[in-house]
mmCIF file of C-alpha atoms in Angstrom:
data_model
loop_
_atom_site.group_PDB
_atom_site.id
_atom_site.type_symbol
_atom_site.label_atom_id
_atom_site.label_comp_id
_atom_site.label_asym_id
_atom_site.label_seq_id
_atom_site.Cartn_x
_atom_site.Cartn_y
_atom_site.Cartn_z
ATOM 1 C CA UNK Q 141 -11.521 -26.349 -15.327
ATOM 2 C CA UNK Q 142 -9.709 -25.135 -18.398
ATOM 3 C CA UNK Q 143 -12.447 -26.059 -20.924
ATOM 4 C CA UNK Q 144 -12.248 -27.966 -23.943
ATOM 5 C CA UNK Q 145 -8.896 -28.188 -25.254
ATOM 6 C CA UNK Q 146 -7.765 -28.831 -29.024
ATOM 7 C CA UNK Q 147 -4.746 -29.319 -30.352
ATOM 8 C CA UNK Q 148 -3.281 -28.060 -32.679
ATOM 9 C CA UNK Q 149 -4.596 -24.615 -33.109
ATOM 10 C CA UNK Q 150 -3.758 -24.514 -36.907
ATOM 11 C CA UNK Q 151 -2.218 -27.310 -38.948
ATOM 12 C CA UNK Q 152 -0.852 -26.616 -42.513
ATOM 13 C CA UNK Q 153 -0.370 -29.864 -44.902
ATOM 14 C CA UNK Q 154 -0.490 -30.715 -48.071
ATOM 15 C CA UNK Q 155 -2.463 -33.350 -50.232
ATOM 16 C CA UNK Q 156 -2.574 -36.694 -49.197
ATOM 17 C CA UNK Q 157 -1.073 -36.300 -45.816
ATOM 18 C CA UNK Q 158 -2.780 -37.858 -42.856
ATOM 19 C CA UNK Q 159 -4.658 -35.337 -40.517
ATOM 20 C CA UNK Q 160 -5.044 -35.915 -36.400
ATOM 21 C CA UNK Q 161 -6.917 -33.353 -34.623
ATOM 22 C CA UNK Q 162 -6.812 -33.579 -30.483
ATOM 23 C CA UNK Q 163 -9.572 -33.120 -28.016
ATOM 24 C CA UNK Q 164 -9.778 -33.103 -24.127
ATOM 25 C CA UNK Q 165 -13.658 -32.498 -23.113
ATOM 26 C CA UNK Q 166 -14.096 -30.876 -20.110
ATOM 27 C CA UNK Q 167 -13.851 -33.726 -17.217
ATOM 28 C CA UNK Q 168 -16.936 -34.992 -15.996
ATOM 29 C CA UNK Q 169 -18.923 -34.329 -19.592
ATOM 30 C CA UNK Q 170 -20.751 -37.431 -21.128
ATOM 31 C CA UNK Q 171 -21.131 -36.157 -24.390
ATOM 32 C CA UNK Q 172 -18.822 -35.470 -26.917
ATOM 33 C CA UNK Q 173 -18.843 -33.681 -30.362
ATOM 34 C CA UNK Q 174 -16.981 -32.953 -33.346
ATOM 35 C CA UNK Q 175 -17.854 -30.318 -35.836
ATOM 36 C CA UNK Q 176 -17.048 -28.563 -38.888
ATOM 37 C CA UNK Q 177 -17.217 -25.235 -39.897
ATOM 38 C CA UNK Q 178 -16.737 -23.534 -43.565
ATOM 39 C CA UNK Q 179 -17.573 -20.225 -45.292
ATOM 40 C CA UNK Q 180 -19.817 -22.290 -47.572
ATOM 41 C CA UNK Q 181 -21.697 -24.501 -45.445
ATOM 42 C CA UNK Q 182 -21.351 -23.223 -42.231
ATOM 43 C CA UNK Q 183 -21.404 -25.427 -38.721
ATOM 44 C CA UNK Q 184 -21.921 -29.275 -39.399
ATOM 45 C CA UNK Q 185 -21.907 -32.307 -36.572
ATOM 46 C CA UNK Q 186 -19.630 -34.533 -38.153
ATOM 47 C CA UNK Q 187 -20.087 -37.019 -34.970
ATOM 48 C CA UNK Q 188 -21.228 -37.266 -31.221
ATOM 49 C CA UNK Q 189 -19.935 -39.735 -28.573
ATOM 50 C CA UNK Q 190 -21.769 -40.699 -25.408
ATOM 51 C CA UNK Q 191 -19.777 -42.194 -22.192
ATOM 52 C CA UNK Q 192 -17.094 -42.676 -25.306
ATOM 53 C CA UNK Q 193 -19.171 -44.657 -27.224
ATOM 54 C CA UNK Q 194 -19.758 -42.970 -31.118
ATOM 55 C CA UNK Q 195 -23.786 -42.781 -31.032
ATOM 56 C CA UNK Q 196 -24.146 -41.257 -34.818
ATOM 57 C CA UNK Q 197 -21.265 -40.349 -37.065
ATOM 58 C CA UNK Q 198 -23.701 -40.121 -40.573
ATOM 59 C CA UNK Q 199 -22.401 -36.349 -40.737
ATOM 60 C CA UNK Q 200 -18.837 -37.700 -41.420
ATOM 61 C CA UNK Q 201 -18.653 -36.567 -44.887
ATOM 62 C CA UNK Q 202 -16.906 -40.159 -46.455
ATOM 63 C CA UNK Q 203 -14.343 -42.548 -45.114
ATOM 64 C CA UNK Q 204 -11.579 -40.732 -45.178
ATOM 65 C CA UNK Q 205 -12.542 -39.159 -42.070
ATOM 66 C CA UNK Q 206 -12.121 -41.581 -38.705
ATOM 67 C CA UNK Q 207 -12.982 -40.379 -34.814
ATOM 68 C CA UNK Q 208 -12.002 -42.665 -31.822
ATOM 69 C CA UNK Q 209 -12.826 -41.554 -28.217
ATOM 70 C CA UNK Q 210 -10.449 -44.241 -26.105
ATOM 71 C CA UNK Q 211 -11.160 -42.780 -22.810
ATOM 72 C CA UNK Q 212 -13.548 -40.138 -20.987
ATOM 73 C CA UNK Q 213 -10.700 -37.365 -21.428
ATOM 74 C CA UNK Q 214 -9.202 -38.034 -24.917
ATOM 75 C CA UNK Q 215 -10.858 -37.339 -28.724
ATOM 76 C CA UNK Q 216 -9.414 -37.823 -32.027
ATOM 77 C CA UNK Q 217 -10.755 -36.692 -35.277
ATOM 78 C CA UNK Q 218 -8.341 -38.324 -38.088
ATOM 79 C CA UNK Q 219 -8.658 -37.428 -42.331
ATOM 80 C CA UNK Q 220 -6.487 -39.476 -44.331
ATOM 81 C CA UNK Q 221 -5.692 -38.648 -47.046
ATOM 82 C CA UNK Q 222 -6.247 -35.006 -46.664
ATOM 83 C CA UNK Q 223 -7.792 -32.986 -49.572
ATOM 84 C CA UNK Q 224 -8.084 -29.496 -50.107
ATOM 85 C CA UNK Q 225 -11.718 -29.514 -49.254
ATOM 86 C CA UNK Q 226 -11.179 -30.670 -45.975
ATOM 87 C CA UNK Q 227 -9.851 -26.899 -45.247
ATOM 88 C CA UNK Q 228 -12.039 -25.845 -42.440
ATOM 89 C CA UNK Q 229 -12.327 -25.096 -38.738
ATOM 90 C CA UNK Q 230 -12.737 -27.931 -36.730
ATOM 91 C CA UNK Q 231 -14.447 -27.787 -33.337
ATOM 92 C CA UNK Q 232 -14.936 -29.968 -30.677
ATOM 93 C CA UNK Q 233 -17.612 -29.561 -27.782
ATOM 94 C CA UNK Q 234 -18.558 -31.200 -24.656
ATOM 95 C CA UNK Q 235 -21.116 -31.568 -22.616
ATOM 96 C CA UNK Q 236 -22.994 -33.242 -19.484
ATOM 97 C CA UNK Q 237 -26.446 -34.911 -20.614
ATOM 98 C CA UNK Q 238 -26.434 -33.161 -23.562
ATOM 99 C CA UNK Q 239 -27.950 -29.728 -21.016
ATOM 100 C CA UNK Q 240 -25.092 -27.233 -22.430
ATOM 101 C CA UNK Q 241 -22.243 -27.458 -25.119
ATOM 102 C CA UNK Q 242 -19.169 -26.328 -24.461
ATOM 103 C CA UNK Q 243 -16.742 -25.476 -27.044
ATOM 104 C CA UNK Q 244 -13.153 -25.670 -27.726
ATOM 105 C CA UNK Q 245 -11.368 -22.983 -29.414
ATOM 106 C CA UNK Q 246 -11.022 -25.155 -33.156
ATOM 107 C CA UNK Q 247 -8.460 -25.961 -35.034
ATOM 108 C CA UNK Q 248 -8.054 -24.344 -38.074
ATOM 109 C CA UNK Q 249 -7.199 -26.893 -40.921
ATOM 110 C CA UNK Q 250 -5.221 -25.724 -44.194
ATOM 111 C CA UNK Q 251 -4.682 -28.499 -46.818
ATOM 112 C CA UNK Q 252 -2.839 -27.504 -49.797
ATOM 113 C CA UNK F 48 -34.092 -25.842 -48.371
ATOM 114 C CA UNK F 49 -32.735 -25.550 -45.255
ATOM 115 C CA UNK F 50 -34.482 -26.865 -42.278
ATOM 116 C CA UNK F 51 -33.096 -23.941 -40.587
ATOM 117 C CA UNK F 52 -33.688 -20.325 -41.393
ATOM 118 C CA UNK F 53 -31.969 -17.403 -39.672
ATOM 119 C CA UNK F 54 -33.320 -13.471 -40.128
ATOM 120 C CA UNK F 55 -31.985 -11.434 -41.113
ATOM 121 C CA UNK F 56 -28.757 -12.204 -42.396
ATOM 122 C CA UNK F 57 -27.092 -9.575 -41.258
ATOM 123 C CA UNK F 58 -27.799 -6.468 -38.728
ATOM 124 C CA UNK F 59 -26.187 -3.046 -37.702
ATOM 125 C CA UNK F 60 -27.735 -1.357 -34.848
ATOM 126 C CA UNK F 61 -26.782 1.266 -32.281
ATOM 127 C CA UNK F 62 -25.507 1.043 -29.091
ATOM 128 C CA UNK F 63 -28.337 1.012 -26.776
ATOM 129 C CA UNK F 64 -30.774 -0.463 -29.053
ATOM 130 C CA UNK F 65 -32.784 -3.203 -28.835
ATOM 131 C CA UNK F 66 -32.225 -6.308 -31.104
ATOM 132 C CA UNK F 67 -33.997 -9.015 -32.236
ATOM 133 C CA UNK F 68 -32.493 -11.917 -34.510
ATOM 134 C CA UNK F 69 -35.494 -14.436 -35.684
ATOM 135 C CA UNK F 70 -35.421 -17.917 -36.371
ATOM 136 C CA UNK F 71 -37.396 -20.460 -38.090
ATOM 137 C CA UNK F 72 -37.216 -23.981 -38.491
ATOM 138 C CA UNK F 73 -39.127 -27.485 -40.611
ATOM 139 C CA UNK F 74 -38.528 -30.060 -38.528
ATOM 140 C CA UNK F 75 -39.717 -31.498 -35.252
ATOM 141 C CA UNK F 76 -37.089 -31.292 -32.806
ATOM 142 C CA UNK F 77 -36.454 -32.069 -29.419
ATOM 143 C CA UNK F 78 -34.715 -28.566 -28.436
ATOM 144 C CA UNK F 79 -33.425 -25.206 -29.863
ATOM 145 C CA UNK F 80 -29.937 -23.811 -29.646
ATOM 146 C CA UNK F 81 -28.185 -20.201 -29.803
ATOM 147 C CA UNK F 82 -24.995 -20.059 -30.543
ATOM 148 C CA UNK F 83 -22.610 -16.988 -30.202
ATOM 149 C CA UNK F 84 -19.684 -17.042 -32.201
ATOM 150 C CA UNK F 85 -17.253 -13.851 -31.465
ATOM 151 C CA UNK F 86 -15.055 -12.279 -34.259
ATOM 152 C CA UNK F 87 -12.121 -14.589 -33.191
ATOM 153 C CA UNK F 88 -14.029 -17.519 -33.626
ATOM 154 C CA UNK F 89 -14.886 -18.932 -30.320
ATOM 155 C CA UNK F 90 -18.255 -20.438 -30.107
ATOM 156 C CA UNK F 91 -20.477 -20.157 -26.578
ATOM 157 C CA UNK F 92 -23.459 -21.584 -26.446
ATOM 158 C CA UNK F 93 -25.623 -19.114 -25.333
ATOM 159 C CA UNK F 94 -28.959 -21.080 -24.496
ATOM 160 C CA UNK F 95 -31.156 -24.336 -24.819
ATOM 161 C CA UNK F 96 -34.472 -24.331 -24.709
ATOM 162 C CA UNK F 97 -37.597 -26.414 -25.502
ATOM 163 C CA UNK F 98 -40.353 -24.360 -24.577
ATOM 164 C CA UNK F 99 -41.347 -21.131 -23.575
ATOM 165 C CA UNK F 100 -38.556 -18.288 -22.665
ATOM 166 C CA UNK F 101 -34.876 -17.942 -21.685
ATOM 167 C CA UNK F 102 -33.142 -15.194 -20.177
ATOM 168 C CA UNK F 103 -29.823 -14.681 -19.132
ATOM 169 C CA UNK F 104 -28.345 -10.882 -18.007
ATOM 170 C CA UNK F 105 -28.993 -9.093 -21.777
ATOM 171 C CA UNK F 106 -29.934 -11.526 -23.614
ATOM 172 C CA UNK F 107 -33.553 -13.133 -23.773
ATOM 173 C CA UNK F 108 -34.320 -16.357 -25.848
ATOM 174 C CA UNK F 109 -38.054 -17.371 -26.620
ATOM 175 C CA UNK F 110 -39.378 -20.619 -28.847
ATOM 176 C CA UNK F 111 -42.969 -21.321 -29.791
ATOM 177 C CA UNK F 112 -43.327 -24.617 -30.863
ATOM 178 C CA UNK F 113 -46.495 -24.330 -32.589
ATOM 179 C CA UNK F 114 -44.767 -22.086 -34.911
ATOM 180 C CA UNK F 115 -41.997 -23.197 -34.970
ATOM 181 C CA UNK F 116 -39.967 -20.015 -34.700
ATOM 182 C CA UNK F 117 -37.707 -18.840 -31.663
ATOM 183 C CA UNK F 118 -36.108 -15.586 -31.469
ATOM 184 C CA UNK F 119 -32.915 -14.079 -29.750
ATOM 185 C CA UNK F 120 -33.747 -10.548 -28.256
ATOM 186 C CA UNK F 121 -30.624 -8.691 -26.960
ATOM 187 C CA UNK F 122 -31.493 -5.268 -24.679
ATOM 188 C CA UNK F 123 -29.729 -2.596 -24.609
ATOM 189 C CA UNK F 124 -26.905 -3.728 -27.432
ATOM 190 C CA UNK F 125 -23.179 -2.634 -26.853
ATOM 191 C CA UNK F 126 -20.959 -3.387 -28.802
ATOM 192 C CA UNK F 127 -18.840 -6.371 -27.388
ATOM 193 C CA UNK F 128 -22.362 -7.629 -28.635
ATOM 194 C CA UNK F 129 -21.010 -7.377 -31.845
ATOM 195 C CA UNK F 130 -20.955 -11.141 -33.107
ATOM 196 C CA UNK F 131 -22.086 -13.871 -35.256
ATOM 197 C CA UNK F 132 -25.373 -15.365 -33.808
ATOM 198 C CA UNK F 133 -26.181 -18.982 -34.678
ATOM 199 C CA UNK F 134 -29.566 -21.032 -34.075
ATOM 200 C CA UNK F 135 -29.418 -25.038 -34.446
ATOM 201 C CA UNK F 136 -31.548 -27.145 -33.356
ATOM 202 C CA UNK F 137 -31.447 -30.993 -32.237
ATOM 203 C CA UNK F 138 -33.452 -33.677 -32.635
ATOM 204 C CA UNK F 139 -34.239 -37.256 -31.416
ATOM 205 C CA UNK F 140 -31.206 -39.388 -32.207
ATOM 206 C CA UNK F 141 -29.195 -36.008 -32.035
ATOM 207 C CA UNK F 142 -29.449 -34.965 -35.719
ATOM 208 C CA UNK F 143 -28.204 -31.095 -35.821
ATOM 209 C CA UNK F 144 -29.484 -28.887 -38.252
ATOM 210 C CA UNK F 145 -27.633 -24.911 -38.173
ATOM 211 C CA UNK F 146 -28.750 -21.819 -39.593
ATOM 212 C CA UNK F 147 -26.276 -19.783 -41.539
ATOM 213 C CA UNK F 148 -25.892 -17.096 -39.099
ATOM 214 C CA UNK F 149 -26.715 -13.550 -38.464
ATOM 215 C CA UNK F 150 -23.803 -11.393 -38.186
ATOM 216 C CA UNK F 151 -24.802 -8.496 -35.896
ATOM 217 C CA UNK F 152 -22.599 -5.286 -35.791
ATOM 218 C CA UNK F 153 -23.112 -2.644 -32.823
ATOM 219 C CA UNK F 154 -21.942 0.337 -33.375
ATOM 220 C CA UNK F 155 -20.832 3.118 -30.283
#
């Protein structure tokens, strides 16, 4: 398997544009997560799905932020608008009955 | 406070030595993770436990729930050790709490 797979790697916008981040879990996982990650607060769950369904999203920081899982093998994390403080890395995990996460590589998010 | 405190903050050690990266926590939780996240970023989960001991090749993860405290030993460090170490831990419902990280440096 090829792991967890995010898209894109880095994204650059500015202000007020509208932010999709990309997951693929590894097939056959049950669980998946989003997180953030920034010098000042370090990793947060911003959301977990089970069998695609989202079981807790309180660490999504305010409505801006949006996460849809339509199918077993697709994620999206969405921010619109974007704001500078959404500049972070983003990861998302998988995993099967929450035994072992594994991560995707992140996406590193620049808003200017 | 943070429900989740990581010691120390940051270690240099040897090659060869032995290493131990503590972590305490507040809350009840239903299991303990360690986290390995490598200079480029990439983040492996290195164990999850609930009780008792972990190991896996170098790297030996214990928890005592009484306590409340786990800790991350790593034998006979080398430097491709050289990381940022991570503890979280999860609890009913799936509420994650991190620590801030230990940033461990090996040195040949």
């Amino acid at each position: 398997d090829a792991g967890v797979i995010q898209s894109p790697r880095h994204e650059v916008t500015e202000m007020g544009q509208e932010v999709t981040l990309r997951c693929k879990p590894i097939s056959g996982h049950d669980y998946l997560f989003w997180y953030r990650q920034t010098m000042m607060r370090g990793l947060e769950l911003l959301i977990y799905f089970n069998n695609n369904v989202p079981i807790d999203d309180s660490g999504m920081p305010e409505d801006r932020f949006s996460a849809k899982m339509p199918n077993a093998s697709f994620s999206t994390l969405k921010i619109q608008p974007s704001e500078p403080r959404d500049s972070a890395v983003y990861f998302c995990a998988s995993s099967f009955s929450q035994i072992r996460q594994y991560f995707g590589p992140g996406t590193r998010l620049t808003v200017l | 406070k943070n429900e989740v405190e990581q010691s120390p903050q940051n270690l240099t050690a040897q090659e060869g030595e032995f290493i131990t990266i503590n972590c305490s926590y507040s809350v009840g939780i239903s299991a303990l993770h360690w986290l390995q996240q490598h200079p480029g970023g990439g983040i492996v989960s290195l164990f999850m436990l609930s009780s008792g001991k972990k190991k896996h090749g170098r790297l030996i993860a214990t928890i005592n729930i009484q306590e409340k405290h786990s800790s991350l030993h790593i034998t006979a460090s080398h430097p491709r050790d050289s990381a940022v170490y991570i503890c979280a831990v999860s609890r009913t419902g799936n509420q994650f709490y991190f620590g801030t990280g230990t940033s461990l440096t090996v040195i040949p």
